[in-house]
């Protein structure tokens, strides 16, 4: 199986080549943004359904990106621009002069427009969850930012802001300002404002107007009431990642203009490299050269799209392999739950079954009531056929036939494909699938090569899931629960609160508590599943102690399910259930709980689980992510646990963290992360994440960490202070959950290749340290960082290697030859622990450092980095680089060594005594000679 990754890439390239040859516009269906001939194609902007209809938003978006295209083209020295953009209009907007959306959806958008960003005013924001040079998740704008022209005074023109955010999203560069650390000490021991480039000029402003620096800085901190205001007229042309609002700023900081001393995220995350260095290392720039000539590219073209009716078709495998390992039975249970709970009201649903040919089991039927749902459940397949070879293409083509009867096209429809067979002929219908405009979500059952099926989902923009053949797994229901309409309307989507499966001995119980918080509660369902005989004995307690029994549940004996819908809005609090196995043998009992938002005025807590790529090759780890939010607000202090199920063997439980260390890039941004590397065999793995929060703890972040365009409070113009209107800001008090919350999210599947058979040596080093900090303490340097593990971010490393240099190039390119710091007394702690280490850099204080121009400094700047080692001498990557300026007062003697100072003092004293003695001898000798001369002179006068 080790060749699957390479073979898969070849297959995808062949498919794409075929699409380009046959129909170039098909290339971008369901795909990410592509760069071709210097132009970006397929950029998707989506407006959230909760944004009220306002026809002024659309021209504002167009103007912003059109301006951005020319600004970006010049800033990248004629390399890239925006060619075509799609704007997805909510189906809640009444105007109907839009084209029909195909595989575009809100959840796939590169840029979203939403009104839930009030915690930091109308700051444009990019969600970056990976490291330097890695793409982000999306850019977020508020409607007010796009419509209120007064805001451009503080942020700059919208096109410039868009380029600032695009650099975050596309190229993985970071902000060059730092509101938390607005000041720093430079190499000349001067207090400077954090900025890039340092050539940008300005002055301090306090309550009474312009004021000198000494009136605004106390102990290296900015005095309250003081701020630094920049001159409106500048000579500096950089940098876009600092202040894109300045009219003179037209480029990114490069190696010659970059301020490596500034304590900002760009320096921390990118090892003091300039944004332009990072950008030019990107794939975009490797594949594009500057355009010839002097002409600008054409303005971008825009397509206005709107999703039509919500249409879903279940395409279900009934070939003979579905009889193995209860696959058909588990599919029935999950499909029933999907139809009765997950699929949204007013959705059209059809059902297809297939073996070697497809069969229509239910034509499109719109869901408006429970009776509609029950009717569709009755059409689910109940038996398997005798044919062993399924034809996925036959099933999909039958599905297209069903959905096309609604509007003549399959545009915007969703196919949920469930299969247990490896159909080698999937490629025969790939072009048909992509040209259909339908999104294919695939659910693969059992252990078989699903490569082409995964490619089908990937190229159509769908999700892919893997369900192992384990009776005690809830992966099938979790997969169905993750699939939504893609509209982005979380007030209509079902939210999974619980997913529990356990083998229970006869007359034993499965007991647990589920938290229903006040952000959910509508349409709440408790679903019990079993395998044999009648239902278990069920007792459900609500927070007030009211009991629900088995007789209160609606039972489907054919599918072995029992469910109860709580009328109205479920009471917030802790719901406790007990499932008693009354059968004479052990059996797996399962409980799934789902609900919807309780109010359209308060967004519910959501969890999105995902991985950084579809597959990995041993020994490279997979990174697991969980995005935990309430609207746009990150949820802090949550307990987030990932469950990874392989094809064979026990599931692996992995706790995720939001601590800004290891796999986690930004602390407290609501993205919980961890490395996964427990690879036993080459296999597919299924991912599920459970996030919970205890009652009474604060949950919402007061601000949203990460990448924001800077809002400038004002400018100095012709010596006068011109202040901008203070930006809107909503300061939220810490919100404490009275009951806490609980959420479940399937993260789909991924595959691991190249795992050696049998025992193999340790190949997992400690993870890179990304949060190293340094602080000068008198004549010492205090370092702090988060401890990595023995293997990536797990366990305990064996030792640390700390090195320092006067040369940034040395520490960057030749770490092993930098000066080694004595760490013999430094013992690593458990991964995740905060480490502190102090040392004295004596070797760097021997003499003042000379600058290239010969000017003498009395400050000694050093660069420091660290890496960890495990017991097998495997080394982590070198950490982020920090710098420290060690100041030596001009009236003091440089500290060298005690013996040297004593010797120098003694010699000095001896020299002084010698000089004094010589002076005394000289004076004495002079006086004696004078006295003799006087006697001789007097002698000649005597008669």
PDB file of C-alpha atoms in Angstrom, residues 406-594:
ATOM      1  CA  UNK A 406     -36.534  19.249 -10.086  1.00  0.00           C
ATOM      2  CA  UNK A 407     -34.890  22.014 -12.126  1.00  0.00           C
ATOM      3  CA  UNK A 408     -33.369  20.263 -15.109  1.00  0.00           C
ATOM      4  CA  UNK A 409     -29.874  20.420 -13.584  1.00  0.00           C
ATOM      5  CA  UNK A 410     -28.053  18.831 -10.676  1.00  0.00           C
ATOM      6  CA  UNK A 411     -26.392  22.145  -9.795  1.00  0.00           C
ATOM      7  CA  UNK A 412     -25.928  22.615  -6.058  1.00  0.00           C
ATOM      8  CA  UNK A 413     -27.187  19.132  -5.150  1.00  0.00           C
ATOM      9  CA  UNK A 414     -25.500  16.890  -2.597  1.00  0.00           C
ATOM     10  CA  UNK A 415     -24.874  13.187  -3.100  1.00  0.00           C
ATOM     11  CA  UNK A 416     -24.222  11.108   0.024  1.00  0.00           C
ATOM     12  CA  UNK A 417     -22.482   8.057  -1.378  1.00  0.00           C
ATOM     13  CA  UNK A 418     -22.175   5.024   0.931  1.00  0.00           C
ATOM     14  CA  UNK A 419     -20.276   2.020  -0.407  1.00  0.00           C
ATOM     15  CA  UNK A 420     -18.266  -0.996   0.704  1.00  0.00           C
ATOM     16  CA  UNK A 421     -16.802  -1.866  -2.678  1.00  0.00           C
ATOM     17  CA  UNK A 422     -13.685  -0.768  -4.506  1.00  0.00           C
ATOM     18  CA  UNK A 423     -14.926   0.136  -7.947  1.00  0.00           C
ATOM     19  CA  UNK A 424     -11.972   0.529 -10.320  1.00  0.00           C
ATOM     20  CA  UNK A 425     -14.245   2.124 -12.925  1.00  0.00           C
ATOM     21  CA  UNK A 426     -15.030   5.297 -10.961  1.00  0.00           C
ATOM     22  CA  UNK A 427     -12.818   7.271 -13.322  1.00  0.00           C
ATOM     23  CA  UNK A 428     -15.243   6.567 -16.154  1.00  0.00           C
ATOM     24  CA  UNK A 429     -17.826   8.948 -14.698  1.00  0.00           C
ATOM     25  CA  UNK A 430     -15.530  11.572 -13.170  1.00  0.00           C
ATOM     26  CA  UNK A 431     -16.151  14.132 -15.878  1.00  0.00           C
ATOM     27  CA  UNK A 432     -19.909  13.552 -15.626  1.00  0.00           C
ATOM     28  CA  UNK A 433     -19.768  14.039 -11.863  1.00  0.00           C
ATOM     29  CA  UNK A 434     -17.800  17.283 -12.015  1.00  0.00           C
ATOM     30  CA  UNK A 435     -19.828  18.776 -14.858  1.00  0.00           C
ATOM     31  CA  UNK A 436     -23.031  17.930 -12.973  1.00  0.00           C
ATOM     32  CA  UNK A 437     -22.317  20.650 -10.396  1.00  0.00           C
ATOM     33  CA  UNK A 438     -23.059  18.202  -7.572  1.00  0.00           C
ATOM     34  CA  UNK A 439     -20.978  17.704  -4.431  1.00  0.00           C
ATOM     35  CA  UNK A 440     -20.142  14.099  -3.522  1.00  0.00           C
ATOM     36  CA  UNK A 441     -19.721  13.223   0.159  1.00  0.00           C
ATOM     37  CA  UNK A 442     -18.339   9.682   0.363  1.00  0.00           C
ATOM     38  CA  UNK A 443     -18.628   7.207   3.231  1.00  0.00           C
ATOM     39  CA  UNK A 444     -16.424   4.153   2.740  1.00  0.00           C
ATOM     40  CA  UNK A 445     -17.177   1.018   4.763  1.00  0.00           C
ATOM     41  CA  UNK A 446     -14.683  -1.679   5.641  1.00  0.00           C
ATOM     42  CA  UNK A 447     -11.071  -2.253   4.711  1.00  0.00           C
ATOM     43  CA  UNK A 448     -10.548  -1.631   1.035  1.00  0.00           C
ATOM     44  CA  UNK A 449      -8.571   0.748  -1.140  1.00  0.00           C
ATOM     45  CA  UNK A 450     -10.704   3.897  -1.360  1.00  0.00           C
ATOM     46  CA  UNK A 451      -8.237   6.042  -3.281  1.00  0.00           C
ATOM     47  CA  UNK A 452     -10.386   6.805  -6.329  1.00  0.00           C
ATOM     48  CA  UNK A 453     -13.451   7.331  -4.180  1.00  0.00           C
ATOM     49  CA  UNK A 454     -11.547   9.871  -2.100  1.00  0.00           C
ATOM     50  CA  UNK A 455     -10.376  11.636  -5.250  1.00  0.00           C
ATOM     51  CA  UNK A 456     -13.978  11.872  -6.418  1.00  0.00           C
ATOM     52  CA  UNK A 457     -14.983  13.611  -3.175  1.00  0.00           C
ATOM     53  CA  UNK A 458     -11.938  15.861  -3.183  1.00  0.00           C
ATOM     54  CA  UNK A 459     -12.367  17.075  -6.750  1.00  0.00           C
ATOM     55  CA  UNK A 460     -16.094  17.715  -6.275  1.00  0.00           C
ATOM     56  CA  UNK A 461     -15.474  19.616  -3.024  1.00  0.00           C
ATOM     57  CA  UNK A 462     -17.057  16.970  -0.813  1.00  0.00           C
ATOM     58  CA  UNK A 463     -16.141  15.397   2.518  1.00  0.00           C
ATOM     59  CA  UNK A 464     -14.825  11.855   2.834  1.00  0.00           C
ATOM     60  CA  UNK A 465     -15.365   9.453   5.693  1.00  0.00           C
ATOM     61  CA  UNK A 466     -14.111   6.004   6.595  1.00  0.00           C
ATOM     62  CA  UNK A 467     -16.166   3.626   8.775  1.00  0.00           C
ATOM     63  CA  UNK A 468     -14.243   0.650  10.195  1.00  0.00           C
ATOM     64  CA  UNK A 469     -15.922  -2.742  10.587  1.00  0.00           C
ATOM     65  CA  UNK A 470     -16.377  -2.416  14.328  1.00  0.00           C
ATOM     66  CA  UNK A 471     -19.722  -2.976  16.025  1.00  0.00           C
ATOM     67  CA  UNK A 472     -18.750  -0.703  18.924  1.00  0.00           C
ATOM     68  CA  UNK A 473     -18.064   2.266  16.634  1.00  0.00           C
ATOM     69  CA  UNK A 474     -20.418   5.193  16.045  1.00  0.00           C
ATOM     70  CA  UNK A 475     -18.451   6.383  13.005  1.00  0.00           C
ATOM     71  CA  UNK A 476     -21.332   5.873  10.604  1.00  0.00           C
ATOM     72  CA  UNK A 477     -23.763   8.093  12.514  1.00  0.00           C
ATOM     73  CA  UNK A 478     -20.998  10.613  13.205  1.00  0.00           C
ATOM     74  CA  UNK A 479     -20.300  10.851   9.464  1.00  0.00           C
ATOM     75  CA  UNK A 480     -23.952  11.454   8.565  1.00  0.00           C
ATOM     76  CA  UNK A 481     -24.208  14.003  11.397  1.00  0.00           C
ATOM     77  CA  UNK A 482     -21.329  16.052   9.962  1.00  0.00           C
ATOM     78  CA  UNK A 483     -22.945  16.482   6.541  1.00  0.00           C
ATOM     79  CA  UNK A 484     -24.926  19.709   6.328  1.00  0.00           C
ATOM     80  CA  UNK A 485     -26.484  21.753   3.560  1.00  0.00           C
ATOM     81  CA  UNK A 486     -23.356  23.932   3.399  1.00  0.00           C
ATOM     82  CA  UNK A 487     -25.332  27.195   3.583  1.00  0.00           C
ATOM     83  CA  UNK A 488     -23.516  28.399   6.698  1.00  0.00           C
ATOM     84  CA  UNK A 489     -26.811  28.895   8.561  1.00  0.00           C
ATOM     85  CA  UNK A 490     -25.856  27.258  11.858  1.00  0.00           C
ATOM     86  CA  UNK A 491     -29.233  28.213  13.326  1.00  0.00           C
ATOM     87  CA  UNK A 492     -30.832  25.605  11.066  1.00  0.00           C
ATOM     88  CA  UNK A 493     -28.156  22.929  11.304  1.00  0.00           C
ATOM     89  CA  UNK A 494     -28.341  19.997  13.680  1.00  0.00           C
ATOM     90  CA  UNK A 495     -25.557  19.970  16.276  1.00  0.00           C
ATOM     91  CA  UNK A 496     -24.321  16.699  17.737  1.00  0.00           C
ATOM     92  CA  UNK A 497     -24.016  16.729  21.531  1.00  0.00           C
ATOM     93  CA  UNK A 498     -23.263  13.092  22.302  1.00  0.00           C
ATOM     94  CA  UNK A 499     -21.896   9.986  20.566  1.00  0.00           C
ATOM     95  CA  UNK A 500     -21.393   7.016  22.858  1.00  0.00           C
ATOM     96  CA  UNK A 501     -20.949   3.327  22.019  1.00  0.00           C
ATOM     97  CA  UNK A 502     -19.992   0.602  24.470  1.00  0.00           C
ATOM     98  CA  UNK A 503     -20.219  -3.165  24.796  1.00  0.00           C
ATOM     99  CA  UNK A 504     -22.464  -3.857  27.786  1.00  0.00           C
ATOM    100  CA  UNK A 505     -22.656  -7.181  29.611  1.00  0.00           C
ATOM    101  CA  UNK A 506     -26.087  -8.737  30.311  1.00  0.00           C
ATOM    102  CA  UNK A 507     -27.975  -6.815  33.019  1.00  0.00           C
ATOM    103  CA  UNK A 508     -25.272  -4.179  33.142  1.00  0.00           C
ATOM    104  CA  UNK A 509     -25.692  -0.509  32.289  1.00  0.00           C
ATOM    105  CA  UNK A 510     -24.319   2.207  30.070  1.00  0.00           C
ATOM    106  CA  UNK A 511     -24.741   5.438  32.003  1.00  0.00           C
ATOM    107  CA  UNK A 512     -23.638   8.950  31.123  1.00  0.00           C
ATOM    108  CA  UNK A 513     -24.553  12.632  31.366  1.00  0.00           C
ATOM    109  CA  UNK A 514     -25.102  14.980  28.436  1.00  0.00           C
ATOM    110  CA  UNK A 515     -25.011  18.762  28.808  1.00  0.00           C
ATOM    111  CA  UNK A 516     -27.649  20.767  26.957  1.00  0.00           C
ATOM    112  CA  UNK A 517     -26.460  24.378  27.136  1.00  0.00           C
ATOM    113  CA  UNK A 518     -28.689  27.390  26.605  1.00  0.00           C
ATOM    114  CA  UNK A 519     -27.446  28.022  23.043  1.00  0.00           C
ATOM    115  CA  UNK A 520     -29.167  24.823  21.847  1.00  0.00           C
ATOM    116  CA  UNK A 521     -32.345  22.969  22.804  1.00  0.00           C
ATOM    117  CA  UNK A 522     -34.716  23.152  19.845  1.00  0.00           C
ATOM    118  CA  UNK A 523     -35.534  19.898  18.050  1.00  0.00           C
ATOM    119  CA  UNK A 524     -33.539  17.874  20.571  1.00  0.00           C
ATOM    120  CA  UNK A 525     -33.453  14.116  20.025  1.00  0.00           C
ATOM    121  CA  UNK A 526     -32.047  11.233  22.068  1.00  0.00           C
ATOM    122  CA  UNK A 527     -31.397   8.195  19.864  1.00  0.00           C
ATOM    123  CA  UNK A 528     -30.665   4.733  21.301  1.00  0.00           C
ATOM    124  CA  UNK A 529     -29.291   1.943  19.086  1.00  0.00           C
ATOM    125  CA  UNK A 530     -28.747  -1.744  19.759  1.00  0.00           C
ATOM    126  CA  UNK A 531     -28.215  -4.922  17.746  1.00  0.00           C
ATOM    127  CA  UNK A 532     -30.336  -7.816  18.930  1.00  0.00           C
ATOM    128  CA  UNK A 533     -33.899  -8.275  20.149  1.00  0.00           C
ATOM    129  CA  UNK A 534     -35.918  -5.529  21.727  1.00  0.00           C
ATOM    130  CA  UNK A 535     -34.674  -2.199  23.060  1.00  0.00           C
ATOM    131  CA  UNK A 536     -32.648  -1.951  26.248  1.00  0.00           C
ATOM    132  CA  UNK A 537     -34.296  -0.616  29.362  1.00  0.00           C
ATOM    133  CA  UNK A 538     -34.016   3.159  28.988  1.00  0.00           C
ATOM    134  CA  UNK A 539     -34.274   5.777  31.708  1.00  0.00           C
ATOM    135  CA  UNK A 540     -33.648   9.454  30.848  1.00  0.00           C
ATOM    136  CA  UNK A 541     -33.616  12.223  33.484  1.00  0.00           C
ATOM    137  CA  UNK A 542     -33.967  15.901  32.559  1.00  0.00           C
ATOM    138  CA  UNK A 543     -32.283  18.622  34.695  1.00  0.00           C
ATOM    139  CA  UNK A 544     -35.426  18.911  36.868  1.00  0.00           C
ATOM    140  CA  UNK A 545     -35.490  15.194  37.584  1.00  0.00           C
ATOM    141  CA  UNK A 546     -38.337  14.308  35.222  1.00  0.00           C
ATOM    142  CA  UNK A 547     -38.030  10.728  33.961  1.00  0.00           C
ATOM    143  CA  UNK A 548     -38.551   9.360  30.467  1.00  0.00           C
ATOM    144  CA  UNK A 549     -38.802   5.591  30.055  1.00  0.00           C
ATOM    145  CA  UNK A 550     -38.512   3.149  27.155  1.00  0.00           C
ATOM    146  CA  UNK A 551     -42.256   3.441  26.591  1.00  0.00           C
ATOM    147  CA  UNK A 552     -41.806   7.184  25.901  1.00  0.00           C
ATOM    148  CA  UNK A 553     -39.423   6.435  23.004  1.00  0.00           C
ATOM    149  CA  UNK A 554     -40.489   5.733  19.423  1.00  0.00           C
ATOM    150  CA  UNK A 555     -39.106   2.303  18.534  1.00  0.00           C
ATOM    151  CA  UNK A 556     -38.159   0.958  15.101  1.00  0.00           C
ATOM    152  CA  UNK A 557     -37.568  -2.765  15.668  1.00  0.00           C
ATOM    153  CA  UNK A 558     -36.442  -3.319  12.069  1.00  0.00           C
ATOM    154  CA  UNK A 559     -33.526  -0.905  12.466  1.00  0.00           C
ATOM    155  CA  UNK A 560     -33.128  -1.482  16.246  1.00  0.00           C
ATOM    156  CA  UNK A 561     -33.488   2.192  17.123  1.00  0.00           C
ATOM    157  CA  UNK A 562     -35.462   4.057  19.774  1.00  0.00           C
ATOM    158  CA  UNK A 563     -35.750   7.837  19.801  1.00  0.00           C
ATOM    159  CA  UNK A 564     -37.435  10.601  21.715  1.00  0.00           C
ATOM    160  CA  UNK A 565     -37.872  14.225  20.633  1.00  0.00           C
ATOM    161  CA  UNK A 566     -38.106  16.730  23.471  1.00  0.00           C
ATOM    162  CA  UNK A 567     -41.022  19.067  22.850  1.00  0.00           C
ATOM    163  CA  UNK A 568     -40.323  22.804  22.643  1.00  0.00           C
ATOM    164  CA  UNK A 569     -36.877  23.872  23.796  1.00  0.00           C
ATOM    165  CA  UNK A 570     -35.079  21.290  25.918  1.00  0.00           C
ATOM    166  CA  UNK A 571     -34.346  22.530  29.408  1.00  0.00           C
ATOM    167  CA  UNK A 572     -30.697  23.572  29.717  1.00  0.00           C
ATOM    168  CA  UNK A 573     -28.633  21.597  32.165  1.00  0.00           C
ATOM    169  CA  UNK A 574     -27.434  18.034  32.666  1.00  0.00           C
ATOM    170  CA  UNK A 575     -29.460  15.202  31.158  1.00  0.00           C
ATOM    171  CA  UNK A 576     -28.591  11.742  32.487  1.00  0.00           C
ATOM    172  CA  UNK A 577     -29.387   8.506  30.682  1.00  0.00           C
ATOM    173  CA  UNK A 578     -29.118   4.853  31.661  1.00  0.00           C
ATOM    174  CA  UNK A 579     -29.250   1.981  29.160  1.00  0.00           C
ATOM    175  CA  UNK A 580     -29.676  -1.442  30.787  1.00  0.00           C
ATOM    176  CA  UNK A 581     -28.847  -4.474  28.631  1.00  0.00           C
ATOM    177  CA  UNK A 582     -31.766  -6.852  29.200  1.00  0.00           C
ATOM    178  CA  UNK A 583     -30.507  -9.280  26.557  1.00  0.00           C
ATOM    179  CA  UNK A 584     -28.954 -12.602  27.622  1.00  0.00           C
ATOM    180  CA  UNK A 585     -25.626 -11.868  25.914  1.00  0.00           C
ATOM    181  CA  UNK A 586     -23.283  -8.873  25.669  1.00  0.00           C
ATOM    182  CA  UNK A 587     -24.181  -6.338  23.022  1.00  0.00           C
ATOM    183  CA  UNK A 588     -23.147  -2.886  21.899  1.00  0.00           C
ATOM    184  CA  UNK A 589     -25.437  -0.111  23.098  1.00  0.00           C
ATOM    185  CA  UNK A 590     -25.184   3.340  21.565  1.00  0.00           C
ATOM    186  CA  UNK A 591     -26.529   6.777  22.386  1.00  0.00           C
ATOM    187  CA  UNK A 592     -26.518   9.774  20.072  1.00  0.00           C
ATOM    188  CA  UNK A 593     -27.923  13.190  21.033  1.00  0.00           C
ATOM    189  CA  UNK A 594     -28.476  16.091  18.646  1.00  0.00           C
TER     190      UNK A 594
END
